């Protein structure tokens, strides 16, 4: 079994506050988490999986390349 990340560790990795993570959980927008007793933990694969689903910038969709 892989070690689980704490809220603090995830907030550091994502450069967001713990309060932001908590708000995301409340809204159902953040990475998948598990409750261990009353503590929230994140599996590394769940964090990675969530990250790849997030919008990324810096690219132009192919159909819009020549739109001006």
CSV table of C-alpha atoms in Angstrom, one decimal:
chain,number,residue,atom,x,y,z
A,1,UNK,CA,0.0,0.0,0.0
A,2,UNK,CA,1.3,3.5,-0.9
A,3,UNK,CA,1.4,6.1,1.8
A,4,UNK,CA,-1.4,8.7,1.7
A,5,UNK,CA,-0.9,12.4,1.5
A,6,UNK,CA,-2.3,14.7,4.1
A,7,UNK,CA,-4.2,17.9,3.4
A,8,UNK,CA,-1.1,19.9,4.2
A,9,UNK,CA,1.1,17.9,1.8
A,10,UNK,CA,-1.5,18.2,-1.0
A,11,UNK,CA,-1.9,21.9,-0.5
A,12,UNK,CA,1.9,22.4,-0.7
A,13,UNK,CA,2.1,20.3,-3.9
A,14,UNK,CA,-0.7,22.2,-5.6
A,15,UNK,CA,0.3,25.6,-4.1
A,16,UNK,CA,-3.2,26.2,-2.7
A,17,UNK,CA,-4.4,26.6,0.8
A,18,UNK,CA,-5.9,23.9,3.0
A,19,UNK,CA,-9.0,26.0,3.0
A,20,UNK,CA,-9.1,25.8,-0.8
A,21,UNK,CA,-8.9,22.0,-0.7
A,22,UNK,CA,-11.7,21.9,1.9
A,23,UNK,CA,-13.9,24.2,-0.3
A,24,UNK,CA,-13.2,22.0,-3.3
A,25,UNK,CA,-14.3,18.9,-1.3
A,26,UNK,CA,-17.5,20.7,-0.2
A,27,UNK,CA,-18.3,21.6,-3.8
A,28,UNK,CA,-17.2,18.2,-5.2
A,29,UNK,CA,-14.5,19.8,-7.4
A,30,UNK,CA,-11.2,18.6,-6.0
A,31,UNK,CA,-9.3,15.4,-6.1
A,32,UNK,CA,-10.8,12.2,-4.7
A,33,UNK,CA,-10.1,11.7,-1.1
A,34,UNK,CA,-10.6,9.1,1.6
A,35,UNK,CA,-11.5,9.6,5.3
A,36,UNK,CA,-9.4,7.7,7.8
A,37,UNK,CA,-11.4,8.2,11.0
A,38,UNK,CA,-12.0,12.0,10.9
A,39,UNK,CA,-8.9,12.8,8.9
A,40,UNK,CA,-8.8,13.4,5.1
A,41,UNK,CA,-6.2,11.7,3.1
A,42,UNK,CA,-5.3,11.6,-0.6
A,43,UNK,CA,-4.0,8.7,-2.6
A,44,UNK,CA,-1.1,9.7,-4.9
A,45,UNK,CA,-2.9,8.0,-7.9
A,46,UNK,CA,-6.1,9.9,-7.2
A,47,UNK,CA,-4.2,13.2,-7.1
A,48,UNK,CA,-2.4,12.4,-10.4
A,49,UNK,CA,-5.6,11.3,-12.0
A,50,UNK,CA,-7.4,14.5,-11.0
A,51,UNK,CA,-4.6,16.7,-12.2
A,52,UNK,CA,-4.7,15.2,-15.7
A,53,UNK,CA,-8.4,16.1,-16.0
A,54,UNK,CA,-7.8,19.8,-15.3
A,55,UNK,CA,-7.9,22.3,-18.1
A,56,UNK,CA,-4.4,23.3,-19.4
A,57,UNK,CA,-3.6,26.6,-21.1
A,58,UNK,CA,-1.1,27.6,-23.7
A,59,UNK,CA,-2.4,25.7,-26.7
A,60,UNK,CA,-4.7,26.7,-29.5
A,61,UNK,CA,-7.4,24.2,-30.6
A,62,UNK,CA,-6.7,23.1,-34.2
A,63,UNK,CA,-10.0,24.4,-35.6
A,64,UNK,CA,-9.2,27.9,-34.3
A,65,UNK,CA,-5.7,28.2,-35.5
A,66,UNK,CA,-6.6,30.3,-38.5
A,67,UNK,CA,-9.6,32.1,-37.0
A,68,UNK,CA,-8.9,35.8,-36.8
